[in-house]
């Protein structure tokens, strides 16, 4: 069975307030300037370099189902996909979106259109840091590598030679299209998530599942489940 354990630092101030995704590891210090919510995003004081927004009038308890939009590729100046081709980026976006839907659908109904109790989720993939497949795996099994990764794991950082993703998630009322919340975070696999070390695709998939779990947990708290 595939391991889905990814270490994500979840803070009450961000999740309870804004259904926000938080992550371990280094977060980009740059605010994503091309997001619709960019002008509203403020630094998350609990996580260096992370960004967050909550509409003070938002009432998340009214929502009972989720409308996921396809994950889009960020086109702002802060995009960071290295040498990944356009086709690679689209594949990463599909992996992230598929995993987020899968995890959330384990507990919440996925809507096919707007409705009075439907929360619309718009996800933007801002960047992907590649994994050195094979080499990253070896660093988990050799004694020296195990020691290093154990320290990184305790510190909440991702493992050596393993990449991660940067996501922005924006939440809207599906009928009024009012912006309810937004967040920008990096997500990295747990230091000893071995499957995530096999390739960048596996890393991205693991991160997508982790993002989905953080979102689902936040929905539980905010929607009274």
Short mmCIF file of C-alpha atoms in Angstrom, two decimals:
data_model
loop_
_atom_site.label_atom_id
_atom_site.label_comp_id
_atom_site.label_asym_id
_atom_site.label_seq_id
_atom_site.Cartn_x
_atom_site.Cartn_y
_atom_site.Cartn_z
CA UNK A 1 0.00 0.00 0.00
CA UNK A 2 1.36 3.38 -0.91
CA UNK A 3 2.61 5.51 1.94
CA UNK A 4 0.80 8.84 2.28
CA UNK A 5 2.51 10.07 5.40
CA UNK A 6 3.82 13.55 4.73
CA UNK A 7 4.83 15.83 7.53
CA UNK A 8 2.78 19.00 7.37
CA UNK A 9 2.88 21.53 10.16
CA UNK A 10 -0.77 22.36 10.79
CA UNK A 11 -1.46 25.47 12.80
CA UNK A 12 -4.79 26.40 14.34
CA UNK A 13 -4.42 30.02 13.33
CA UNK A 14 -4.18 29.16 9.64
CA UNK A 15 -6.39 26.11 9.24
CA UNK A 16 -9.23 27.06 11.53
CA UNK A 17 -9.20 30.55 10.13
CA UNK A 18 -8.85 29.90 6.44
CA UNK A 19 -8.84 26.22 5.53
CA UNK A 20 -5.23 26.85 4.63
CA UNK A 21 -2.59 24.34 3.65
CA UNK A 22 0.58 24.50 5.70
CA UNK A 23 3.74 22.58 5.09
CA UNK A 24 7.05 21.65 6.54
CA UNK A 25 10.26 22.66 4.89
CA UNK A 26 11.29 26.00 3.46
CA UNK A 27 8.57 28.25 2.15
CA UNK A 28 9.03 30.80 -0.58
CA UNK A 29 9.40 34.31 0.83
CA UNK A 30 7.83 35.82 -2.27
CA UNK A 31 4.12 36.50 -2.38
CA UNK A 32 2.65 35.06 -5.61
CA UNK A 33 1.80 38.30 -7.36
CA UNK A 34 -0.37 36.89 -10.15
CA UNK A 35 -2.99 35.22 -7.95
CA UNK A 36 -6.48 36.65 -7.76
CA UNK A 37 -6.07 36.77 -3.98
CA UNK A 38 -2.55 38.24 -4.09
CA UNK A 39 -3.59 41.66 -2.87
CA UNK A 40 -5.25 40.09 0.16
CA UNK A 41 -2.50 37.67 1.15
CA UNK A 42 -0.56 38.51 4.28
CA UNK A 43 2.48 36.79 5.79
CA UNK A 44 1.52 33.85 7.99
CA UNK A 45 3.27 34.69 11.24
CA UNK A 46 3.37 31.05 12.25
CA UNK A 47 5.32 29.92 9.17
CA UNK A 48 8.15 31.95 7.67
CA UNK A 49 7.60 32.84 4.03
CA UNK A 50 4.05 31.49 3.89
CA UNK A 51 1.01 33.56 2.92
CA UNK A 52 -2.60 33.53 4.08
CA UNK A 53 -5.92 35.37 3.83
CA UNK A 54 -9.33 34.92 5.39
CA UNK A 55 -12.48 36.90 4.66
CA UNK A 56 -13.74 37.88 8.11
CA UNK A 57 -17.32 37.37 6.90
CA UNK A 58 -16.71 33.81 5.70
CA UNK A 59 -18.96 31.12 7.18
CA UNK A 60 -17.45 27.79 6.23
CA UNK A 61 -19.99 25.85 8.30
CA UNK A 62 -22.64 26.36 5.60
CA UNK A 63 -20.74 24.28 3.02
CA UNK A 64 -21.33 20.56 2.68
CA UNK A 65 -19.71 19.72 -0.66
CA UNK A 66 -16.74 20.78 -2.71
CA UNK A 67 -16.34 21.83 -6.33
CA UNK A 68 -12.75 21.27 -7.40
CA UNK A 69 -11.52 23.17 -10.41
CA UNK A 70 -8.68 21.71 -12.47
CA UNK A 71 -5.30 22.69 -11.06
CA UNK A 72 -3.80 25.48 -13.13
CA UNK A 73 -0.15 26.28 -13.82
CA UNK A 74 1.03 29.54 -12.35
CA UNK A 75 2.30 32.05 -14.90
CA UNK A 76 3.57 34.78 -12.61
CA UNK A 77 7.15 35.89 -12.10
CA UNK A 78 7.50 33.67 -9.03
CA UNK A 79 6.84 30.42 -10.94
CA UNK A 80 9.60 27.88 -10.38
CA UNK A 81 9.51 24.70 -12.45
CA UNK A 82 13.19 24.41 -13.26
CA UNK A 83 13.68 22.78 -16.64
CA UNK A 84 10.33 20.95 -16.59
CA UNK A 85 8.59 21.11 -19.96
CA UNK A 86 5.05 22.41 -20.40
CA UNK A 87 3.89 18.81 -20.73
CA UNK A 88 5.65 17.89 -17.47
CA UNK A 89 4.01 20.80 -15.69
CA UNK A 90 0.56 19.76 -16.87
CA UNK A 91 1.20 16.21 -15.69
CA UNK A 92 2.25 17.48 -12.28
CA UNK A 93 -0.91 19.59 -12.06
CA UNK A 94 -3.06 16.57 -12.89
CA UNK A 95 -1.28 14.46 -10.27
CA UNK A 96 -1.83 17.09 -7.60
CA UNK A 97 -5.47 17.63 -8.51
CA UNK A 98 -6.21 13.94 -8.72
CA UNK A 99 -4.75 13.21 -5.31
CA UNK A 100 -6.49 16.16 -3.64
CA UNK A 101 -9.85 15.07 -5.07
CA UNK A 102 -9.29 11.45 -4.10
CA UNK A 103 -8.47 12.24 -0.49
CA UNK A 104 -11.24 14.80 0.04
CA UNK A 105 -13.81 12.53 -1.65
CA UNK A 106 -13.19 9.89 1.02
CA UNK A 107 -15.28 12.04 3.34
CA UNK A 108 -16.96 14.85 1.38
CA UNK A 109 -19.26 14.91 -1.59
CA UNK A 110 -17.70 16.33 -4.73
CA UNK A 111 -20.09 18.67 -6.49
CA UNK A 112 -20.43 18.89 -10.25
CA UNK A 113 -21.60 22.49 -10.27
CA UNK A 114 -22.33 25.55 -8.11
CA UNK A 115 -24.85 25.41 -5.30
CA UNK A 116 -25.84 27.11 -2.04
CA UNK A 117 -23.76 24.71 0.04
CA UNK A 118 -20.89 24.22 -2.42
CA UNK A 119 -17.38 25.47 -1.72
CA UNK A 120 -15.36 26.12 -4.88
CA UNK A 121 -11.65 25.39 -4.63
CA UNK A 122 -9.20 26.90 -7.09
CA UNK A 123 -5.69 25.42 -6.88
CA UNK A 124 -2.62 26.85 -8.58
CA UNK A 125 0.63 24.95 -8.91
CA UNK A 126 3.33 27.59 -8.47
CA UNK A 127 6.41 25.42 -8.64
CA UNK A 128 7.92 21.95 -8.50
CA UNK A 129 11.37 21.09 -7.22
CA UNK A 130 12.63 17.91 -8.79
CA UNK A 131 13.71 14.74 -7.00
CA UNK A 132 16.95 12.97 -7.84
CA UNK A 133 15.39 9.55 -8.31
CA UNK A 134 17.42 6.61 -6.97
CA UNK A 135 20.00 8.82 -5.30
CA UNK A 136 17.34 10.19 -2.96
CA UNK A 137 16.31 6.64 -2.11
CA UNK A 138 19.88 5.58 -1.31
CA UNK A 139 20.26 8.48 1.12
CA UNK A 140 17.43 6.96 3.18
CA UNK A 141 19.02 3.52 3.57
CA UNK A 142 22.73 4.21 4.05
CA UNK A 143 23.64 4.83 7.72
CA UNK A 144 24.98 8.36 7.20
CA UNK A 145 22.00 9.32 5.06
CA UNK A 146 19.58 7.84 7.58
CA UNK A 147 21.11 9.95 10.33
CA UNK A 148 20.92 13.13 8.28
CA UNK A 149 17.34 12.49 7.25
CA UNK A 150 16.34 11.62 10.81
CA UNK A 151 17.55 15.05 11.90
CA UNK A 152 15.74 16.71 9.02
CA UNK A 153 12.58 14.81 9.86
CA UNK A 154 12.63 15.93 13.48
CA UNK A 155 13.13 19.50 12.27
CA UNK A 156 10.10 19.19 9.98
CA UNK A 157 12.13 19.41 6.80
CA UNK A 158 11.91 17.22 3.74
CA UNK A 159 14.50 14.55 3.04
CA UNK A 160 17.74 15.01 1.15
CA UNK A 161 17.67 15.02 -2.65
CA UNK A 162 13.87 15.02 -2.60
CA UNK A 163 11.91 17.89 -4.06
CA UNK A 164 8.46 19.25 -3.33
CA UNK A 165 5.75 21.53 -4.63
CA UNK A 166 4.49 25.01 -3.99
CA UNK A 167 0.74 25.48 -4.07
CA UNK A 168 -1.76 28.27 -3.78
CA UNK A 169 -5.31 27.36 -2.83
CA UNK A 170 -8.15 29.87 -3.06
CA UNK A 171 -11.62 29.25 -1.69
CA UNK A 172 -14.77 30.79 -3.15
CA UNK A 173 -18.49 30.67 -2.62
CA UNK A 174 -19.56 28.78 -5.72
CA UNK A 175 -22.61 30.95 -6.35
CA UNK A 176 -21.50 34.47 -5.47
CA UNK A 177 -17.83 33.86 -6.37
CA UNK A 178 -16.85 35.80 -3.27
CA UNK A 179 -13.28 35.08 -2.17
CA UNK A 180 -13.44 33.40 1.24
CA UNK A 181 -9.82 32.51 1.89
CA UNK A 182 -6.48 31.90 0.29
CA UNK A 183 -3.10 30.44 1.15
CA UNK A 184 0.26 29.80 -0.48
CA UNK A 185 2.52 27.10 0.92
CA UNK A 186 5.22 24.62 0.06
CA UNK A 187 4.62 20.92 0.63
CA UNK A 188 7.45 18.41 0.94
CA UNK A 189 7.28 14.66 1.59
CA UNK A 190 8.25 13.29 4.97
CA UNK A 191 11.94 12.56 5.28
CA UNK A 192 11.37 8.78 5.19
CA UNK A 193 8.57 8.63 2.64
CA UNK A 194 10.54 6.18 0.51
CA UNK A 195 8.12 6.02 -2.39
CA UNK A 196 8.33 9.79 -2.80
CA UNK A 197 12.09 9.46 -3.41
CA UNK A 198 11.69 7.32 -6.54
CA UNK A 199 10.94 10.13 -8.99
CA UNK A 200 9.63 13.67 -9.24
CA UNK A 201 6.24 12.31 -10.29
CA UNK A 202 6.08 10.23 -7.09
CA UNK A 203 7.13 13.24 -5.05
CA UNK A 204 4.42 15.39 -6.61
CA UNK A 205 1.82 12.66 -6.10
CA UNK A 206 2.76 12.31 -2.43
CA UNK A 207 2.58 16.05 -1.93
CA UNK A 208 -0.83 16.19 -3.61
CA UNK A 209 -2.14 13.54 -1.22
CA UNK A 210 -0.69 15.46 1.74
CA UNK A 211 -2.34 18.66 0.55
CA UNK A 212 -5.64 16.80 0.27
CA UNK A 213 -5.32 15.45 3.81
CA UNK A 214 -4.56 18.89 5.21
CA UNK A 215 -7.54 20.30 3.33
CA UNK A 216 -9.85 17.52 4.50
CA UNK A 217 -8.78 17.94 8.12
CA UNK A 218 -9.36 21.67 7.89
CA UNK A 219 -12.81 21.10 6.40
CA UNK A 220 -13.64 18.80 9.30
CA UNK A 221 -12.85 21.54 11.76
CA UNK A 222 -14.49 24.37 9.88
CA UNK A 223 -17.59 22.53 8.66
CA UNK A 224 -18.41 20.91 11.96
CA UNK A 225 -17.68 17.29 10.95
#
